Backbone as CSV, one residue per row, in Angstrom:
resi,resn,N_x,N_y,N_z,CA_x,CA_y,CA_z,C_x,C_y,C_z
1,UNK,-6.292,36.118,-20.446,-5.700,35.566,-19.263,-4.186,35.508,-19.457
2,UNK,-3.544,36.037,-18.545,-2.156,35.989,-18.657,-1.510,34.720,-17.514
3,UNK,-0.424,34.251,-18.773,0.557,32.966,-18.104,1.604,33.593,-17.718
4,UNK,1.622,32.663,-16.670,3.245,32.646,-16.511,3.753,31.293,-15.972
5,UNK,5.315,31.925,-16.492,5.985,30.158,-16.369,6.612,30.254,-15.178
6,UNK,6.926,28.662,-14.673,7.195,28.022,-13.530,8.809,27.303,-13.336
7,UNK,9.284,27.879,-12.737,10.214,27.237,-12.672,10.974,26.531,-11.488
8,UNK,11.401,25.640,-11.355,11.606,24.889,-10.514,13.325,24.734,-10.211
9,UNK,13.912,25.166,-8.842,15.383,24.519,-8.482,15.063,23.324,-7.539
10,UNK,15.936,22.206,-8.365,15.677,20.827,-7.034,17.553,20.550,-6.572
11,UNK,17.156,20.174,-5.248,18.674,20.047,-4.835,18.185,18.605,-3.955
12,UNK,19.342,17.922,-4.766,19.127,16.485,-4.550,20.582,15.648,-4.404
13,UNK,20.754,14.702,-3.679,22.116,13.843,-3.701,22.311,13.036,-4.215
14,UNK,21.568,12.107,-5.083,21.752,11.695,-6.243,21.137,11.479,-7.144
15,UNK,21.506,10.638,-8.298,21.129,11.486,-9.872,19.450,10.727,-10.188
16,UNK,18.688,10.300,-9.447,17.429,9.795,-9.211,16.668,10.198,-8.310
17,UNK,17.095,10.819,-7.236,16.642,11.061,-6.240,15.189,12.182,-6.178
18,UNK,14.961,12.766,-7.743,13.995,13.145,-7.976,12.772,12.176,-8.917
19,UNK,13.097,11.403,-9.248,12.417,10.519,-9.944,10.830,10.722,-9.733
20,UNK,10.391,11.078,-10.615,8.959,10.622,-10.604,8.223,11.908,-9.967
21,UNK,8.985,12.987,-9.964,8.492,14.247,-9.705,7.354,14.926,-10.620
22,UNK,6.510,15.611,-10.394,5.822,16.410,-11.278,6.246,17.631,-12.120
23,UNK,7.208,17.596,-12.108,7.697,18.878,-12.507,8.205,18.452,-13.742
24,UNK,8.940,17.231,-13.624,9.363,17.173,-15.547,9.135,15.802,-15.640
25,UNK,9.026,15.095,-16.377,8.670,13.708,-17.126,9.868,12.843,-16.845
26,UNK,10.130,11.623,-16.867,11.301,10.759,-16.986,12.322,10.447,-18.215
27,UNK,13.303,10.707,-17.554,14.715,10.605,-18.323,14.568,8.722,-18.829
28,UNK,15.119,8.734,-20.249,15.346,7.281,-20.721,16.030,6.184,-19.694
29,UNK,16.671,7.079,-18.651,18.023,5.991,-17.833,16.203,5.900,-16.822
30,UNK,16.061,7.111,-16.449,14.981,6.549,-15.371,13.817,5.150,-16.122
31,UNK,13.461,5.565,-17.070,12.258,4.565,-17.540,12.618,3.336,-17.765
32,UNK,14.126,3.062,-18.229,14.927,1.369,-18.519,14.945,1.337,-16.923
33,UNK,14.925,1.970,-15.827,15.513,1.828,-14.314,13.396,1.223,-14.114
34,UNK,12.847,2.267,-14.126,11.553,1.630,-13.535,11.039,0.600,-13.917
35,UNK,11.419,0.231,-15.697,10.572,-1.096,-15.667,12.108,-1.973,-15.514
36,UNK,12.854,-2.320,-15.376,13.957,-3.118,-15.004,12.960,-3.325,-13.299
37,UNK,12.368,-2.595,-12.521,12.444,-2.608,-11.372,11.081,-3.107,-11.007
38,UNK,9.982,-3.097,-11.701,8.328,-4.174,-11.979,8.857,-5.020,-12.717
39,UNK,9.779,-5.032,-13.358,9.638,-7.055,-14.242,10.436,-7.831,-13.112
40,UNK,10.997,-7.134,-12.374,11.662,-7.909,-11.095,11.066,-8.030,-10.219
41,UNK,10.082,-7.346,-9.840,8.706,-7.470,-8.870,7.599,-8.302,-9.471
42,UNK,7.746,-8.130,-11.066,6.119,-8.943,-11.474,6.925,-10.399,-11.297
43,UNK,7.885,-10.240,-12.067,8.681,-12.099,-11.912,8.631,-12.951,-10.407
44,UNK,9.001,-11.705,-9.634,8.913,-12.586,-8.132,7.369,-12.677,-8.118
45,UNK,6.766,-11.867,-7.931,5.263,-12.353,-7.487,5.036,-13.258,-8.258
46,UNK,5.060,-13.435,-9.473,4.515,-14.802,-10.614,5.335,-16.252,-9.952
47,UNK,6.294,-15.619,-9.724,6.929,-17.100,-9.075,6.623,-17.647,-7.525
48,UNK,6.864,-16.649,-7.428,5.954,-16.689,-5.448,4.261,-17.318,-5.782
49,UNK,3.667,-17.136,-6.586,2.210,-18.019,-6.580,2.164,-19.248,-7.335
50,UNK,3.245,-19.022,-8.306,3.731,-20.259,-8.930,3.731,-21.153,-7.944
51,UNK,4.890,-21.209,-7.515,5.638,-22.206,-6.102,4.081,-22.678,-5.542
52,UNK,3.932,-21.503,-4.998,2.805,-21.664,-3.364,1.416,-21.649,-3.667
53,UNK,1.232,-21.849,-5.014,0.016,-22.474,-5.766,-0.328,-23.661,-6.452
54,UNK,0.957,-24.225,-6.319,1.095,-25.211,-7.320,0.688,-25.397,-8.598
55,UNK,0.843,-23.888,-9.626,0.659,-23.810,-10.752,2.228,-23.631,-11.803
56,UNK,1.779,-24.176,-13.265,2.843,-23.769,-14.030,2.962,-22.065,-14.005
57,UNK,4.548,-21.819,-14.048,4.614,-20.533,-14.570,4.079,-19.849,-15.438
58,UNK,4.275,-20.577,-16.854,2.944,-20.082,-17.449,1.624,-19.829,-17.285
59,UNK,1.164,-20.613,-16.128,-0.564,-20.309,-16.338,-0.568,-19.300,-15.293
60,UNK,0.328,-18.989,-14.493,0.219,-17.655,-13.469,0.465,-16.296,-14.221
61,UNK,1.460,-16.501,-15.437,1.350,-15.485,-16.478,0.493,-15.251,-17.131
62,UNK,0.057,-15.911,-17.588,-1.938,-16.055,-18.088,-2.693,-15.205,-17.364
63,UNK,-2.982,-15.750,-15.850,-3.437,-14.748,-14.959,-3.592,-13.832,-14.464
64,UNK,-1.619,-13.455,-14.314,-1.634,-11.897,-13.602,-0.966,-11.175,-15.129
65,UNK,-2.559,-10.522,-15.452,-2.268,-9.174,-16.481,-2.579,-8.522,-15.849
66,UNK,-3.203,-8.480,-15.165,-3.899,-7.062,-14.255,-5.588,-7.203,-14.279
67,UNK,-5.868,-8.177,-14.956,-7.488,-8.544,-14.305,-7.409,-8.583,-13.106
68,UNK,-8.767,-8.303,-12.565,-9.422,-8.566,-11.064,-10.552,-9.777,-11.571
69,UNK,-10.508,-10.444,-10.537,-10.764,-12.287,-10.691,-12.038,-11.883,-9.325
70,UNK,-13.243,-12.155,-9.255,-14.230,-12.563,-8.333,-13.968,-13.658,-7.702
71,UNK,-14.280,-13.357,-6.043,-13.715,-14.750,-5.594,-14.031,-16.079,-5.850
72,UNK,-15.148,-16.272,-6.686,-15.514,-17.704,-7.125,-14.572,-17.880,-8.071
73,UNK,-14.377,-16.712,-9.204,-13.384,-16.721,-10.362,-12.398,-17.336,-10.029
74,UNK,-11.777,-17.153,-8.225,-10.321,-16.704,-8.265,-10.141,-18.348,-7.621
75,UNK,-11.278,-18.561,-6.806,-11.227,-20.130,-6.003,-10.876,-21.414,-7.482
76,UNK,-12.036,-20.641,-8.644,-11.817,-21.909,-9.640,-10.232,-22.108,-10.139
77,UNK,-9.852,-21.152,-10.688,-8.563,-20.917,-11.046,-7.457,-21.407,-9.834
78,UNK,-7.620,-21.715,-8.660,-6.758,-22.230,-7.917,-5.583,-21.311,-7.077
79,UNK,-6.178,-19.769,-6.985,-5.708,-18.450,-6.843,-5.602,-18.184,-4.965
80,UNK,-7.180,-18.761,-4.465,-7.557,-19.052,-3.285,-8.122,-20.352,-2.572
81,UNK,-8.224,-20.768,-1.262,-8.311,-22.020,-0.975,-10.009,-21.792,-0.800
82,UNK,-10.292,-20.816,0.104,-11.633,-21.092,0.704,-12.306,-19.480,1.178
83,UNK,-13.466,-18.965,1.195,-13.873,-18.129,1.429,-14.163,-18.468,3.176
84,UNK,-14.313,-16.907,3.526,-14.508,-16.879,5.078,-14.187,-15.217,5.021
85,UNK,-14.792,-15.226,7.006,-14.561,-14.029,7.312,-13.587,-13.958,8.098
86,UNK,-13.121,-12.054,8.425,-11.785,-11.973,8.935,-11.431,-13.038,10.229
87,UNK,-12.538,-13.383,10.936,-12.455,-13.941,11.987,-12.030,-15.585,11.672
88,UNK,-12.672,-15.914,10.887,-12.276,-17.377,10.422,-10.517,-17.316,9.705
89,UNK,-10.090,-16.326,9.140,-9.060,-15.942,8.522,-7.673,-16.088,9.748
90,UNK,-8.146,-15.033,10.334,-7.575,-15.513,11.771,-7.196,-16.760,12.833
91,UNK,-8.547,-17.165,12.409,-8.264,-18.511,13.509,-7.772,-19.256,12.359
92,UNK,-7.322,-19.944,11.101,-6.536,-20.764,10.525,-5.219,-20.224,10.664
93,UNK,-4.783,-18.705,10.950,-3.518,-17.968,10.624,-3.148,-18.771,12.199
94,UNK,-3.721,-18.282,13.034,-3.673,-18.956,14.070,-3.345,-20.489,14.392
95,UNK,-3.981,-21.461,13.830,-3.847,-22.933,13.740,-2.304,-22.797,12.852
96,UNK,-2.252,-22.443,11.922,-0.861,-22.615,11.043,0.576,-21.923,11.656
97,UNK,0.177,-20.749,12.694,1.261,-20.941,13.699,1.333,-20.987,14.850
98,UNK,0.832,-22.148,14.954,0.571,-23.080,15.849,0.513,-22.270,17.630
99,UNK,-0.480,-21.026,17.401,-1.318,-20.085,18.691,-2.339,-21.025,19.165
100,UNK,-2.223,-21.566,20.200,-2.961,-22.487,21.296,-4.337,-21.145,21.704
101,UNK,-5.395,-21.519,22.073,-6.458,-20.743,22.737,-6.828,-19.724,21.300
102,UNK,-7.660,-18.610,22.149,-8.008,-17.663,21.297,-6.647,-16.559,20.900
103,UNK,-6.763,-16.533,19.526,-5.627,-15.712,19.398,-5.669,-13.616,20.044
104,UNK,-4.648,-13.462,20.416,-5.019,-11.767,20.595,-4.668,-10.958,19.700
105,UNK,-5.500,-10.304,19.125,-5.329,-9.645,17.560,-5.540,-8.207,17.897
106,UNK,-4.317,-7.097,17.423,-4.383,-5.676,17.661,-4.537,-5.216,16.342
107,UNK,-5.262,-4.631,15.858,-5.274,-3.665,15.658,-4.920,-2.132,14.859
108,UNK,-4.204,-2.116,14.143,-3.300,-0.721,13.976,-3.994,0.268,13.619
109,UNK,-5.602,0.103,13.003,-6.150,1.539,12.240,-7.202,1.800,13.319
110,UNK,-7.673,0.861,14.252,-8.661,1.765,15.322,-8.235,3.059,15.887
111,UNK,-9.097,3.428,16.278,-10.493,3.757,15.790,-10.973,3.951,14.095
112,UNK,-12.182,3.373,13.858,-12.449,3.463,12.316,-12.876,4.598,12.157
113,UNK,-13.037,5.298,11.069,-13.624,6.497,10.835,-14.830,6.677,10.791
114,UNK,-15.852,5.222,10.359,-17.091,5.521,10.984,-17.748,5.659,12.486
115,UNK,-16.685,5.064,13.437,-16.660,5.473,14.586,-16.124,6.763,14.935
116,UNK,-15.302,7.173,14.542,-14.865,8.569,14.327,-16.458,9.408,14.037
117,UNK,-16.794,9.347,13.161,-17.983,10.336,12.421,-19.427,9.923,12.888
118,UNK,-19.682,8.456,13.572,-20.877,8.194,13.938,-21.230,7.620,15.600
119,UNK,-19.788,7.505,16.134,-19.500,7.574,17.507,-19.504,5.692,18.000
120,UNK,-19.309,5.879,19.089,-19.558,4.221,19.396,-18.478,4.153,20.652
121,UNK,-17.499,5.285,20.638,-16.499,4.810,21.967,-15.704,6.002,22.181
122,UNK,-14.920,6.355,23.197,-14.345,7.634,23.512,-13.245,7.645,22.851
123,UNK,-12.854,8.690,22.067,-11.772,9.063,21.268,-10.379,10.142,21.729
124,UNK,-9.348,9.794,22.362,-8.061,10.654,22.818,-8.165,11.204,21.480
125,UNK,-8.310,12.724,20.924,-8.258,12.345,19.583,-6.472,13.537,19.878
126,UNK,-5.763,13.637,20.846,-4.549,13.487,20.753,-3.559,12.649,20.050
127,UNK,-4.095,11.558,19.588,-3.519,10.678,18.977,-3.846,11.153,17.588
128,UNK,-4.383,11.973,17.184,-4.493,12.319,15.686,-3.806,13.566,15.766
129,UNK,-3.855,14.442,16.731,-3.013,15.285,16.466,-1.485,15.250,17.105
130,UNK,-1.215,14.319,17.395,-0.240,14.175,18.117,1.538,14.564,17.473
131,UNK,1.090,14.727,15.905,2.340,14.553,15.093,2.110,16.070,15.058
132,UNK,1.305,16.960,14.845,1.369,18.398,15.006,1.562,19.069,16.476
133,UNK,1.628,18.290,17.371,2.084,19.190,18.575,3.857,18.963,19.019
134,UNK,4.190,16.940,18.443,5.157,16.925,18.912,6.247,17.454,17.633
135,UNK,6.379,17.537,16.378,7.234,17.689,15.381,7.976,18.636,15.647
136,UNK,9.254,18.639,15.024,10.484,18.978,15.209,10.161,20.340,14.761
137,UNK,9.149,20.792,13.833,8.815,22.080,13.091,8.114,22.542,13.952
138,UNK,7.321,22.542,15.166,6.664,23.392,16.044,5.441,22.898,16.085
139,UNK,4.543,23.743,16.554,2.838,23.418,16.600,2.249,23.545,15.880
140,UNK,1.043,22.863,15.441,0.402,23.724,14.619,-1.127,24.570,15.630
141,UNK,-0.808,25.644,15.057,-1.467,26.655,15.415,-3.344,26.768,14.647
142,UNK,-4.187,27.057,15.005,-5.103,27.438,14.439,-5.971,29.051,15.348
143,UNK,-5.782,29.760,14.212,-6.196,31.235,14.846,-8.004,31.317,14.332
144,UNK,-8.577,31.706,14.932,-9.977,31.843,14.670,-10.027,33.053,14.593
């Protein structure tokens, strides 16, 4: 079997702007840049549940290694208040900002895809192709 090699020109405006490409591995400035940029994300989140959990910092460091906690796990530990469904989820989001009556809740991923694939309601399915007819690059075409 014969190889051949690959080579790649990238034209970019600045000196990161390829980061994290497949084509070559990370530079030392990039890897001190990415984790400089999760210990500043893990710190806020640890402190953000800190605060709004009323736990020590430490014991939220304890917590978030990257286990996944079962929700009984996660209720004991003091992680969550109360189990429920989306609908109950809603109506407290609702009570806490302060939405009088039934709240009106949209939406963004309807239609689901098992409605998609097993039916249940009429589908414009223009709206799925809608980014291939209107884009700045043209139509997309399909020739049979």
């Amino acid at each position: 079997m014969r190889r051949t090699a690959t080579s790649f020109y990238i034209a970019k405006s600045g000196e990161m702007k390829d980061m994290g490409g497949d084509w070559r591995g990370l530079s030392d400035d990039e890897k001190r840049y990415v984790d400089q940029v999760i210990t500043e994300a893990y710190n806020r989140f640890v402190s953000e549940v800190a605060q709004d959990r009323n736990l020590t910092l430490s014991k939220v460091k304890d917590l978030a290694d990257g286990r996944v906690y079962t929700g009984a796990k996660a209720k004991e530990l003091g992680l969550v208040d109360d189990f429920g469904s989306l609908d109950e989820a809603i109506e407290v989001a609702a009570k806490l900002g302060g939405i009088e009556g039934k709240p009106q809740v949209t939406y963004a991923n309807r239609p689901s895809l098992s409605r998609l694939l097993f039916g249940g309601e009429q589908i414009d399915v223009s709206q799925f192709t809608r980014y291939f007819d209107d884009n700045q690059y043209g139509r997309l075409v399909s020739i049979w």
